[in-house]
Amino acid sequence: MAISTGTKKIKTAVFISGTGSNLENLIKFSKLVKSPISIEQIISDNPKAKGLKFGKYFKIKTAVYNFRNINKAEKEILSDLRKKKINFICLAGFMKILSKKFIQNFRGKIINIHPSLLPKYKGLNTHQRVIKNKENFSGCTVHIVNSKLDAGKIILKKKVKISKKENSKSLARKILIQEHKLYPRAIKKLLSSL
């Protein structure tokens, strides 16, 4: 899939499972004149995902897929994305692991934001694990998605200092603020290099 970064924005889908704060942030970013993306679709595996409300609010199509049968769900999603000519995917708190086959359809064009300084603390419950291990720093990372969990090429990272009184909730809030700044910067960086 050829990507042109001229004045035409790249048709993008955002995949979510929860509250959608990164989604909301990306939608606002996509509306800026200098943004290289246009968000055309919001996809979720969770019909109760609070983030789906941003679809209604910003008039962006939403779709919920049942991942009980992952092959069926992925086939339906691919067909949907092709119809909408979507070339780029941002994962924003999407809690399902996409198959290698799905990822190969979008080589280097699926990115994810992870709430730790990768390659440290891949997977879930990152903030609890970071605090338990008495780390001095944590942060967030935007990376290209490949078939290994949280192991794709890193685009950008942001370091966050952990205070002595930090708990997992306060650290999550602190890192989320940085995620909102980092994700758009990473998208610009990646798409300007393609």
mmCIF file of N, CA, C and O in Angstrom, residues 22 31 57 88:
data_model
loop_
_atom_site.group_PDB
_atom_site.id
_atom_site.type_symbol
_atom_site.label_atom_id
_atom_site.label_comp_id
_atom_site.label_asym_id
_atom_site.label_seq_id
_atom_site.Cartn_x
_atom_site.Cartn_y
_atom_site.Cartn_z
ATOM 1 N N ASN A 22 -6.551 8.117 24.448
ATOM 2 C CA ASN A 22 -5.591 8.283 23.341
ATOM 3 C C ASN A 22 -6.325 8.469 22.016
ATOM 4 O O ASN A 22 -5.879 9.216 21.154
ATOM 5 N N LYS A 31 -7.343 16.437 13.149
ATOM 6 C CA LYS A 31 -8.083 17.586 12.610
ATOM 7 C C LYS A 31 -7.175 18.803 12.365
ATOM 8 O O LYS A 31 -7.603 19.785 11.772
ATOM 9 N N TYR A 57 -19.592 11.527 18.753
ATOM 10 C CA TYR A 57 -19.287 12.935 19.004
ATOM 11 C C TYR A 57 -18.575 13.577 17.809
ATOM 12 O O TYR A 57 -18.882 14.698 17.407
ATOM 13 N N PHE A 88 -3.532 2.742 7.334
ATOM 14 C CA PHE A 88 -2.719 2.942 8.544
ATOM 15 C C PHE A 88 -3.585 2.647 9.762
ATOM 16 O O PHE A 88 -4.762 3.008 9.783
#
